[in-house]
Coordinates of C-alpha atoms in Angstrom, one line a residue:
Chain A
X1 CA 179.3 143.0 75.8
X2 CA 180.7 140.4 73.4
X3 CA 181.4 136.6 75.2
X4 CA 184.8 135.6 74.7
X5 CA 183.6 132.2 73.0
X6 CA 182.0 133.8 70.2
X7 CA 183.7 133.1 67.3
X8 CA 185.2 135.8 65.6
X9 CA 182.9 136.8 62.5
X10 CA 185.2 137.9 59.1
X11 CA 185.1 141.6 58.4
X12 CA 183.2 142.0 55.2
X13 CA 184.1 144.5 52.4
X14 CA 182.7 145.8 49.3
X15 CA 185.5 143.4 47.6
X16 CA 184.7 140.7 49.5
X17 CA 181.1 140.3 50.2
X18 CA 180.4 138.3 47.5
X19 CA 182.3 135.6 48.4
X20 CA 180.7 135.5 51.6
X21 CA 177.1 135.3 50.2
X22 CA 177.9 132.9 47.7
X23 CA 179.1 130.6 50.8
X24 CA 175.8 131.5 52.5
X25 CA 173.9 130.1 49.5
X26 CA 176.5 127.1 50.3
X27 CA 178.6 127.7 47.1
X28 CA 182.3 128.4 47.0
X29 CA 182.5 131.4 44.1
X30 CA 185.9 132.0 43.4
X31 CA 186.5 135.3 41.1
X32 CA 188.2 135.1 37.7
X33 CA 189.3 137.9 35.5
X34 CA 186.9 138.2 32.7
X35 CA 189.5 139.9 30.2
X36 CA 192.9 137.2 31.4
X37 CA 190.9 134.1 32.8
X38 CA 193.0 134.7 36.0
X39 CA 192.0 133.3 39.2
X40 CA 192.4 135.5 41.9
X41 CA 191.8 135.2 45.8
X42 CA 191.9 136.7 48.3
X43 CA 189.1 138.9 46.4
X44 CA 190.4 142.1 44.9
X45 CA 188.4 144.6 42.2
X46 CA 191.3 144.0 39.6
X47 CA 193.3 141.3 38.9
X48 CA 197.1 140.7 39.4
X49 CA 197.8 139.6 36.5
X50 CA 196.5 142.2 34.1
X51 CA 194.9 144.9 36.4
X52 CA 191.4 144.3 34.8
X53 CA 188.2 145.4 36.8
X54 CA 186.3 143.3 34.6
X55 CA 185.4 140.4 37.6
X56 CA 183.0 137.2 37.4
X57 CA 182.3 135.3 40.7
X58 CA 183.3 131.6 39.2
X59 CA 181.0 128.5 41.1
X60 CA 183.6 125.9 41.7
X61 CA 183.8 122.3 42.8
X62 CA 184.7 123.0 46.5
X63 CA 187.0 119.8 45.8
X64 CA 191.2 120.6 46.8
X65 CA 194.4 119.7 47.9
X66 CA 195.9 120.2 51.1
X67 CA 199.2 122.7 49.9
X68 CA 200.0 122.6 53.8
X69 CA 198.5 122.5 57.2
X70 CA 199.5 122.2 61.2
X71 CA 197.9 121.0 63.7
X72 CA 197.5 123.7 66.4
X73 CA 198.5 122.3 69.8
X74 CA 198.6 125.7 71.7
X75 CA 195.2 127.9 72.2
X76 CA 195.5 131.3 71.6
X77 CA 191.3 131.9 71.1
X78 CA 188.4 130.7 73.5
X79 CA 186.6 130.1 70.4
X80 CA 189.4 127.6 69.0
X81 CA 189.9 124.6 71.8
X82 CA 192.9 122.6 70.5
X83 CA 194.0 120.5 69.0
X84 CA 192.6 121.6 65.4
X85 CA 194.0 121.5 61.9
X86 CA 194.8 124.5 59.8
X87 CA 195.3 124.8 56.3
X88 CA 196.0 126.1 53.1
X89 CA 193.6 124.2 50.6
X90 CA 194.3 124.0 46.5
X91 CA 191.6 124.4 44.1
X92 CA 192.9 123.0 40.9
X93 CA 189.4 124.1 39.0
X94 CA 190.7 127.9 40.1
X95 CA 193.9 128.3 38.1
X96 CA 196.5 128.8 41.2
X97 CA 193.9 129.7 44.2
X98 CA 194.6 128.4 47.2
X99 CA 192.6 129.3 50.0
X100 CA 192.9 129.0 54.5
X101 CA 190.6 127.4 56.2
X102 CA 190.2 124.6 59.0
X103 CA 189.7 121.2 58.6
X104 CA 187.2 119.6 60.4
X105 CA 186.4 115.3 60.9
X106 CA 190.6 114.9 60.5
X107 CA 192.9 111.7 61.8
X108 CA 196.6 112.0 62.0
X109 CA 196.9 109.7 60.0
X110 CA 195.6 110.9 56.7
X111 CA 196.9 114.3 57.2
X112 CA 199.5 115.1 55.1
X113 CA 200.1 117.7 52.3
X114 CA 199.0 116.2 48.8
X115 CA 195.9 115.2 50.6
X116 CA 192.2 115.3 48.8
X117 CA 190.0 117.3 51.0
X118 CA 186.1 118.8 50.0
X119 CA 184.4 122.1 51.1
X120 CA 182.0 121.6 54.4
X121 CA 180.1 124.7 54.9
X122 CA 179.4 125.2 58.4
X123 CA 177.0 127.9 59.1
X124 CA 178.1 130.6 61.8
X125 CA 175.3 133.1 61.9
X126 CA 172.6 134.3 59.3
X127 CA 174.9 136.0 57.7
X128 CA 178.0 134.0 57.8
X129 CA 178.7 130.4 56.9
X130 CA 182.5 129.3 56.7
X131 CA 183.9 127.1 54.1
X132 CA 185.8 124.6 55.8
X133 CA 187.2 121.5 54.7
X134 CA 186.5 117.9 55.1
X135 CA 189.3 114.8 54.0
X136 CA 187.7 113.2 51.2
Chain B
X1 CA 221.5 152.9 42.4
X2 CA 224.9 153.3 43.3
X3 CA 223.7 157.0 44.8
X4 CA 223.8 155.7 48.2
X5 CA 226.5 153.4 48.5
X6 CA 229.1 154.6 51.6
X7 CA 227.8 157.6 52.0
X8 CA 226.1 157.7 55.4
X9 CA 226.5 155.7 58.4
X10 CA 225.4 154.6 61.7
X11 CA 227.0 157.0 64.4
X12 CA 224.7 156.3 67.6
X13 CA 223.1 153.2 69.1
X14 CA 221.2 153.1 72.2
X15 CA 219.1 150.9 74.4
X16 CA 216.6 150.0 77.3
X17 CA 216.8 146.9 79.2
X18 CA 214.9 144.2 77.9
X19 CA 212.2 142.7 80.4
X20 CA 208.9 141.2 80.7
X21 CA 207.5 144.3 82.6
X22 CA 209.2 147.7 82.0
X23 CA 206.4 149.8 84.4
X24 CA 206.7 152.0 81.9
X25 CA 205.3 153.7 78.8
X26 CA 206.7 152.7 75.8
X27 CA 207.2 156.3 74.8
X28 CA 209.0 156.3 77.8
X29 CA 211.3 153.8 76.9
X30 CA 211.7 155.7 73.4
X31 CA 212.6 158.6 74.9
X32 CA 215.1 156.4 77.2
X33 CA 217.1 154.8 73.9
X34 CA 217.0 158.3 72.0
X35 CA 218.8 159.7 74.4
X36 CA 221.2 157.0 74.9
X37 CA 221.9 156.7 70.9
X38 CA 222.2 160.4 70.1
X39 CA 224.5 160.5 73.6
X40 CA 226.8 157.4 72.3
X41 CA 226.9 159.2 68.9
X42 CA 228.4 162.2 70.4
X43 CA 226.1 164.8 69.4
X44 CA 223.3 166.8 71.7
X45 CA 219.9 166.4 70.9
X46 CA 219.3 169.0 69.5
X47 CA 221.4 167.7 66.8
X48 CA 218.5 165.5 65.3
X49 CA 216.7 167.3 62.8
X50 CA 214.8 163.8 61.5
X51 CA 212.5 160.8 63.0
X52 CA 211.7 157.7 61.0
X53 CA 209.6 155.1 62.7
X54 CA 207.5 152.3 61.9
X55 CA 204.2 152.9 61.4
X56 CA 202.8 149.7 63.8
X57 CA 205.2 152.0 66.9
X58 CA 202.5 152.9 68.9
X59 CA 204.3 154.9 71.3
X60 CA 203.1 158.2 69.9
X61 CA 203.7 160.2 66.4
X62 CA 207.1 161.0 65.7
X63 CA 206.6 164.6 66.5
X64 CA 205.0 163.7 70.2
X65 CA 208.8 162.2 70.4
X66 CA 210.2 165.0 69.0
X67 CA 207.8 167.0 71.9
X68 CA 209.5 164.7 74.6
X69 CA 213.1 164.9 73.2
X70 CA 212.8 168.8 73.2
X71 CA 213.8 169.0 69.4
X72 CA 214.1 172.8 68.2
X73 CA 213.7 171.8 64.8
X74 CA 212.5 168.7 62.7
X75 CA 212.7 169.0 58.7
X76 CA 211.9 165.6 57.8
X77 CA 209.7 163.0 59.2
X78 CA 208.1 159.5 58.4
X79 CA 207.4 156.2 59.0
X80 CA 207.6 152.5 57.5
X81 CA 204.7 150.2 57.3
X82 CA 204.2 146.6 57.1
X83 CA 205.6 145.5 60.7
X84 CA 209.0 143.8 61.3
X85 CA 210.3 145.1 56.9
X86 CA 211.0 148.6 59.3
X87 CA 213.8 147.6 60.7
X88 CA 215.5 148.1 57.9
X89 CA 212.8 150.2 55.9
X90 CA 213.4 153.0 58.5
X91 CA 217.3 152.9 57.8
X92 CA 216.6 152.6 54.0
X93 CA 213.8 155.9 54.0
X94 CA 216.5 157.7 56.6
X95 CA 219.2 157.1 54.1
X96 CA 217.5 158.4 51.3
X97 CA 216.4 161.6 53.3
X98 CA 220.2 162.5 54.1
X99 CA 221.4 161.9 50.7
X100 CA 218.2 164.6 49.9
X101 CA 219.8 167.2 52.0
X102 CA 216.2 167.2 54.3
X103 CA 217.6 166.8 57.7
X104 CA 221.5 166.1 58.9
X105 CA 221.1 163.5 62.1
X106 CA 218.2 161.2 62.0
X107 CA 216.8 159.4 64.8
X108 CA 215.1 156.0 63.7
X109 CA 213.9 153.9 66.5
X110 CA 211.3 150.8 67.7
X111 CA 209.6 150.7 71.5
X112 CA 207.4 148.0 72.7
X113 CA 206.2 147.0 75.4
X114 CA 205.6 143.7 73.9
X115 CA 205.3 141.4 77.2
X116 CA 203.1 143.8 79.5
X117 CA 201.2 145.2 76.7
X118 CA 200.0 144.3 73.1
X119 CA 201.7 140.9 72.7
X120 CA 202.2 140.2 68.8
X121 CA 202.6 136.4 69.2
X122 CA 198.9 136.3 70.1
X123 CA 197.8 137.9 66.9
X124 CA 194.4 139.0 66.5
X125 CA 193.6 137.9 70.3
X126 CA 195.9 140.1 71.8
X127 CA 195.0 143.7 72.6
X128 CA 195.1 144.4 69.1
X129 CA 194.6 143.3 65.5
X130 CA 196.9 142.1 64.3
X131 CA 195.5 141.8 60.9
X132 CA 194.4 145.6 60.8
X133 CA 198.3 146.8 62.7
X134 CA 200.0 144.9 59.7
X135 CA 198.1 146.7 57.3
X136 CA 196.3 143.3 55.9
X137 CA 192.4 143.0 56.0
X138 CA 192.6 139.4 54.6
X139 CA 193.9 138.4 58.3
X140 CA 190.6 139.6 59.7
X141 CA 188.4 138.4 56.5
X142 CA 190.1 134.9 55.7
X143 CA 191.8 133.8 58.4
X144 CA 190.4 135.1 62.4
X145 CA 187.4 133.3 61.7
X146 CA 188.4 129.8 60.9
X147 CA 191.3 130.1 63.9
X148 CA 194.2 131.3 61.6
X149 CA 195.3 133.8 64.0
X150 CA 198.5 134.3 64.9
X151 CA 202.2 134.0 63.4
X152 CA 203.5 131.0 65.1
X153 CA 200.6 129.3 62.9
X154 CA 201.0 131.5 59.9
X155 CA 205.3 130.6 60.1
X156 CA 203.9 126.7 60.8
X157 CA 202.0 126.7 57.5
X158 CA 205.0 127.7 55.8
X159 CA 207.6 125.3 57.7
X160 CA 205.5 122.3 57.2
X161 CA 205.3 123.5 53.1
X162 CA 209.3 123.8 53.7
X163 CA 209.5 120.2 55.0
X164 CA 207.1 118.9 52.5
X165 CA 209.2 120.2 49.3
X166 CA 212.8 120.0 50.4
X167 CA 212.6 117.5 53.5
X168 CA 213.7 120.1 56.4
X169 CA 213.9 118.7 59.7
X170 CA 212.9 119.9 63.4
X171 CA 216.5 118.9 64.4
X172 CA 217.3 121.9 61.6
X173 CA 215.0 124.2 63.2
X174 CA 216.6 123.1 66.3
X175 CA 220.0 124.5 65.0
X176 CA 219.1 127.5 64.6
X177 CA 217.5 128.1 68.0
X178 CA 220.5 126.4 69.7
X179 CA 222.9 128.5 67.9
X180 CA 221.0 131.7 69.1
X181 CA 220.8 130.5 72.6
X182 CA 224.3 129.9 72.8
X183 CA 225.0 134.0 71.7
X184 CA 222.9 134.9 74.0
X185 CA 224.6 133.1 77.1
X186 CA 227.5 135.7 76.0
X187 CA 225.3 138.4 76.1
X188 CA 224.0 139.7 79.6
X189 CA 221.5 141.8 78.4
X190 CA 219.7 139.1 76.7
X191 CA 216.2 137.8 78.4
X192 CA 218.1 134.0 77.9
X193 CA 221.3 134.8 79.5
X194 CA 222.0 131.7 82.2
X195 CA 219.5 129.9 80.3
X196 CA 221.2 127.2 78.2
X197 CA 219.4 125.1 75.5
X198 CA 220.0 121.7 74.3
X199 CA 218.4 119.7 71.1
X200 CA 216.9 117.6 73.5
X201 CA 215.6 120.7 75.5
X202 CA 214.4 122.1 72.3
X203 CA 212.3 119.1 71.3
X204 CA 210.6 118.9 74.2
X205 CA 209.9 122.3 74.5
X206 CA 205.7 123.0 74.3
X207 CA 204.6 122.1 70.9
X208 CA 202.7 126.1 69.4
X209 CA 201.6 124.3 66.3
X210 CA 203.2 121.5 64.5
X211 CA 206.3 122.0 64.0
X212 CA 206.9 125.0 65.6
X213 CA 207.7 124.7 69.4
X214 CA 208.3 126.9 71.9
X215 CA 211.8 127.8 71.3
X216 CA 211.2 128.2 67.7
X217 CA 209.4 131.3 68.5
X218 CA 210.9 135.1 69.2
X219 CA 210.2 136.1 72.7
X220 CA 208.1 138.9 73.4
X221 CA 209.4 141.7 75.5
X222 CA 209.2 145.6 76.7
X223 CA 212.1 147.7 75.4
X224 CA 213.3 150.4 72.7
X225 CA 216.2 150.4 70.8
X226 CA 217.6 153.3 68.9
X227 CA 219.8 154.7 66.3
X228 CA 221.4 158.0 64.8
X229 CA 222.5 158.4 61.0
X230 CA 223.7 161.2 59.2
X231 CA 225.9 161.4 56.3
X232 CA 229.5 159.5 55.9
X233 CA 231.2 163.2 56.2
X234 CA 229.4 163.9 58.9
X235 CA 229.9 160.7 60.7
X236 CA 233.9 161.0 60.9
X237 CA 234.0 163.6 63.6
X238 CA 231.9 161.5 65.6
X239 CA 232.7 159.3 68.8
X240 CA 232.6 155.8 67.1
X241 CA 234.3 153.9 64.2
X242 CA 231.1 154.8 61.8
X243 CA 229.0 152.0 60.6
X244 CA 228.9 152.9 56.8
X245 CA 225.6 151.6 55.1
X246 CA 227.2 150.0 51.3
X247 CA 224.1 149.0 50.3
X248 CA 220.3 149.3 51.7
X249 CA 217.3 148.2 49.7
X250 CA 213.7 147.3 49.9
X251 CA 212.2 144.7 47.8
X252 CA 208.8 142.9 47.1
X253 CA 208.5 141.1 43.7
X254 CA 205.5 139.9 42.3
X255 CA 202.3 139.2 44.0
X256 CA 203.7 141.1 47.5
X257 CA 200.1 140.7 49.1
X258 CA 198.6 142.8 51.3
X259 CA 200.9 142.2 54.3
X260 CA 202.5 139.3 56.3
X261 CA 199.0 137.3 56.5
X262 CA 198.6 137.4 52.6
X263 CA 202.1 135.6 52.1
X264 CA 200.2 132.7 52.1
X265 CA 197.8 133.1 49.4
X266 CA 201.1 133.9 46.9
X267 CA 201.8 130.5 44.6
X268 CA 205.2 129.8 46.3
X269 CA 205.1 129.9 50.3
X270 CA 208.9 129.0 51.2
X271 CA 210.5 132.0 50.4
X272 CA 210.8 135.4 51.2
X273 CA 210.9 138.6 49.8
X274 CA 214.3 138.9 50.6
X275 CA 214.7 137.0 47.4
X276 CA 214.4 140.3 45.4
X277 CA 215.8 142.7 48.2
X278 CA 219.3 140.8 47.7
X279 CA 220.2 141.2 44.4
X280 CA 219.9 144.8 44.7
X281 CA 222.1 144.8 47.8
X282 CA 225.4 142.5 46.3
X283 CA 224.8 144.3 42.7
X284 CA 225.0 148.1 44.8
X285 CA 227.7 146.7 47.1
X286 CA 230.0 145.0 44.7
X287 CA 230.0 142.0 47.1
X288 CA 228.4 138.6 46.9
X289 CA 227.3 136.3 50.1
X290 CA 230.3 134.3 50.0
X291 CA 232.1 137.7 51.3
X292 CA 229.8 138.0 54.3
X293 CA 230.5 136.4 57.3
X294 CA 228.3 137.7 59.8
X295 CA 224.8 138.7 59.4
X296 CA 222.4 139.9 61.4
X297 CA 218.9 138.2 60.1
X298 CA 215.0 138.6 61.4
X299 CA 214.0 135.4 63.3
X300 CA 210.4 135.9 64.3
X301 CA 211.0 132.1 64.1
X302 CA 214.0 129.4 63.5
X303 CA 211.8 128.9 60.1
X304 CA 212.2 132.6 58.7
X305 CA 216.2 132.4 59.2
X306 CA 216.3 129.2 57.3
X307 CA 214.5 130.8 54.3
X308 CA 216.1 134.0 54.5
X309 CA 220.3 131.9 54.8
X310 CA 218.4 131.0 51.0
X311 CA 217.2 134.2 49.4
X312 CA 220.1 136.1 50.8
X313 CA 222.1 133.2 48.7
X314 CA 224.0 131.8 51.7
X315 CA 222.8 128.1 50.3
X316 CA 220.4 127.1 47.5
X317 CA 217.0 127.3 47.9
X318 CA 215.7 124.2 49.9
X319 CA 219.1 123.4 51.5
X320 CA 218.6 125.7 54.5
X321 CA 218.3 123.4 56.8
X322 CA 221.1 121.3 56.5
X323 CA 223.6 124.4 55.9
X324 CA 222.1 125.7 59.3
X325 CA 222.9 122.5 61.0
X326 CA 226.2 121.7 59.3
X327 CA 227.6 125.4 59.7
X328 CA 226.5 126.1 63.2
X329 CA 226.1 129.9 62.7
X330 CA 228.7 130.2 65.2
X331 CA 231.0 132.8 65.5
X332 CA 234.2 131.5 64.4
X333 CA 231.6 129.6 61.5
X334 CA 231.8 130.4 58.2
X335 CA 228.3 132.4 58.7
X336 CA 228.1 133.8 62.2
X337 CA 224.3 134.6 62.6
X338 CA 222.4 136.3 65.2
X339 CA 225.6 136.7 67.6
X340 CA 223.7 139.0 70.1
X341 CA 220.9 135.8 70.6
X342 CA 218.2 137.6 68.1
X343 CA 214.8 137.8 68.9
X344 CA 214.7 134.1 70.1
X345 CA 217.0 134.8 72.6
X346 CA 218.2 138.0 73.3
X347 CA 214.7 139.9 73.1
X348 CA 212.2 141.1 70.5
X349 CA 211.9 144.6 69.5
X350 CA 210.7 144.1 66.2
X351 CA 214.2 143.7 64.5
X352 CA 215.6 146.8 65.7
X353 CA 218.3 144.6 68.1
X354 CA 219.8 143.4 65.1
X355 CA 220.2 146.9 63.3
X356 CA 222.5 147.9 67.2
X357 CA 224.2 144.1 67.1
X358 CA 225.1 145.0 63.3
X359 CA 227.0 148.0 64.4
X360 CA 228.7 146.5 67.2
X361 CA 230.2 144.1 64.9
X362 CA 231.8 146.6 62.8
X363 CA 233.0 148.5 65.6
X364 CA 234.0 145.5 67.1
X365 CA 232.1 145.8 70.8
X366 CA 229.8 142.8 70.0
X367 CA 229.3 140.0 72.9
X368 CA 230.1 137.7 70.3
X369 CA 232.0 139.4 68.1
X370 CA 233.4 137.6 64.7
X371 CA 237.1 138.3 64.2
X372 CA 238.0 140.7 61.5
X373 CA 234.3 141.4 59.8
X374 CA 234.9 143.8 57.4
X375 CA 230.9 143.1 56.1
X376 CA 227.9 142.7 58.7
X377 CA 224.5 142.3 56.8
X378 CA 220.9 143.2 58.4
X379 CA 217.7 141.7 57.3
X380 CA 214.1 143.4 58.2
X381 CA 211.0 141.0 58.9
X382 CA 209.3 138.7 56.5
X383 CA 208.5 137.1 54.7
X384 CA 206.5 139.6 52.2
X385 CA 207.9 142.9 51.1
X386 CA 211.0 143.5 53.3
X387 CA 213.8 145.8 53.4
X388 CA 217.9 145.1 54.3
X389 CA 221.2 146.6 54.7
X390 CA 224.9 145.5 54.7
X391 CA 227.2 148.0 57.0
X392 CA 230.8 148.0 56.5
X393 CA 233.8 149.4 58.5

């Protein structure tokens, strides 16, 4: 019998487990087309731009932008007690990636889209850590 | 591309009431409109030869309908995926059927109970996934787990990028949803009949997540909604004034994304794939927006009509706020939208209300009918690969 307060754990793939053990090793791997240079997320075996299958898992910075976010004011998960801050999170050092996450240690005040924010892994279980996102 | 232009039409639309609790099953209910559209049509049903549903229906394979309905003899069959697109999508794959000589009367419908049973405005933490219904693993992969869960949050990501780039107000939003609520006190099968709605009322509505209040949101309700097409000859022996389909198209453009989660990995967020579905309709049509004065557009939320009165070139991209605000999207307006309430006021079946209120206004039996509308055009869901329509008399 699953509590209702565990957080929901991502459902991995053959696509998309790498991603989720580079973030276990605490490093945000972003994959990039090894024929184009395309960036590509959410993780696929080709890439959009020129339908490759030639893939590298790219370590970058964990350093973004805030492209937009809300502040969720009405719960709709007993894992998530509101108010908390969702977004979509730049990475300028992976072409056009952007990814969602939640940002944790926010103010009002310094929330806004343009903002400078930085990956803050946050481990779930042994297998899963989430990248989430800190204001810089 | 011109194949399909005026040749069939819309002969039959039927209905359940729209509640909160229908004590029923929602094949039930689908049975309930079938018979009701194929009965307004003036046919029997035996007359329907071909079912198109949406694939996320779950009131039973179109053949278990076709079991309930007592059909002799289906000859074609199929379904539309992606969620609210098969409003239209269902129209556009039973239009392409006729024209292939595979069945002569096609049913294409949408049940839900949506209030007593799997409510889509909880997303994944409703009595489904959401994530795995819409087709979209990157909802249960990218987004569940960090609390990204359900579309009032996904359509709040996207207002709030709306607002950031072209300076889009709640008041704008507001608009919209007061514009809706005043169809629907016309309308007495709307859920928000008697239930007038100021900007002030709006504001303070409950806050979902920022900026999308309560009243920004489509309802959530049990009820079917049905409709028969067959081809333009066909149609004019028929009860009604046919509702002829000019155009119908389905579009997607680049980077379409797994489904409706995915929109908002794509490099712009604040449009829709209507953007490539309307070219396609005003080139096949011969017409252009400025000819349409009454449409008919999918408002999961007061955001998605405002980007849709853009790619559907009613106003420039970014100005869909004000036009909203300064047109009214009343019925004697110069853009009558939504005239039976829509999904934020009437009830939400998933689009398929606005496919019925589209044919009322050309047979002029809408609640808030616009004088004289020649043109009514239909939009399916966003905002990733959709599908829409224009009807004309």
């Amino acid at each position: 019998m699953i509590s209702v307060t565990t957080s929901p754990r991502p459902t991995m793939t053959r696509d998309s487990r790498p991603f989720w053990e580079a973030c276990r090793q605490r490093e945000l791997r972003i994959q990039r087309c090894r024929d184009c240079g395309t960036f590509r997320f959410p993780p696929l075996p080709s890439c959009v731009e020129c339908a490759s299958l030639a893939t590298d898992w790219v370590k970058v910075s964990g350093k973004g932008t805030i492209y937009s976010f809300t502040v969720v004011r009405h719960a709709v998960h007993s894992a998530f007690s509101v108010p908390y801050v969702l977004a979509i999170v730049a990475l300028p050092d992976a072409g056009d990636v952007r990814l969602t996450t939640r940002i944790v240690e926010w103010d009002e005040a310094r929330l806004r889209v343009g903002a400078a924010v930085e990956v803050a892994f946050e481990k779930l279980d042994e297998e899963i850590t989430l990248p989430l996102f800190g204001l810089a | 591309m011109e194949a399909l232009k005026d040749r069939c039409a819309i002969v039959g639309i039927g209905q359940t009431e729209f509640s909160r609790d229908s004590g029923r099953s929602e094949l039930s209910l689908a049975v309930e409109a079938a018979k009701a559209a194929v009965a307004d049509a003036g046919l029997r049903l035996n007359d329907i030869d071909g079912i198109v549903k949406y694939t996320m229906d779950s009131s039973g394979s179109e053949t278990l309908l076709a079991t309930a309905l007592g059909l002799p003899n289906l000859t074609y069959w199929g379904e539309y995926g992606g969620g609210g697109p098969g409003s239209c999508g269902i129209v556009v794959q039973a239009v392409c059927a006729l024209l292939a000589g595979r069945a002569k009367h096609i049913l294409c419908y949408r049940s839900m109970n949506g209030y007593s049973e799997a409510r889509l405005g909880q997303g994944a933490s409703g009595r489904m996934s959401l994530g795995m219904a819409l087709e979209d693993p990157n909802a249960d992969g990218f987004q569940v787990p960090f609390g990204l869960i359900s579309p009032p949050q996904w359509y709040a990501l996207i207002a709030n990028r709306h607002m950031a780039e072209y300076g889009t107000t709640s008041e704008q939003l507001g608009a919209i949803a007061i514009a809706f609520r005043r169809h629907a006190q016309r309308n007495p099968h709307a859920q928000m009949f008697g239930r007038p709605l100021t900007l002030d009322g709006y504001l303070a509505g409950r806050m979902i997540a920022d900026p999308l209040h309560v009243f920004d949101c489509a309802l959530e309700t049990d009820g079917a909604c049905a409709v028969v097409l067959t081809t333009a000859e066909r149609a004019r022996d028929l009860r009604h004034r046919p509702a002829y389909i000019m155009a119908a198209a389905m579009g997607a453009g680049p980077r379409p994304q797994a489904g409706m989660p995915s929109w908002l990995y794509r490099p712009v967020i604040s449009e829709t794939a209507g953007r490539w579905v309307a070219p396609q309709l005003y080139q096949m049509a011969g017409v252009g927006p400025e000819d349409i004065h009454v449409a008919e557009i999918y408002d999961c939320f007061t955001i998605t009509v405002l980007l849709q009165l853009e790619d559907y070139g009613f106003t420039k991209k970014g100005e869909g706020g004000p036009f909203a605000a300064e047109v009214g999207l009343d019925v004697d307006s110069r853009l009558a939208v939504n005239t039976h309430g829509g999904h934020l006021s009437e009830g939400y079946v998933h689009g398929m209300s606005h496919v019925l209120e589209g044919v009322r206004q050309i047979r002029g039996t809408s609640t808030g009918q616009v004088k004289d509308s020649e043109l009514c055009l239909v939009t399916g869901g966003t905002p990733n690969a959709t599908a829409a329509f224009i009807l004309r008399r």
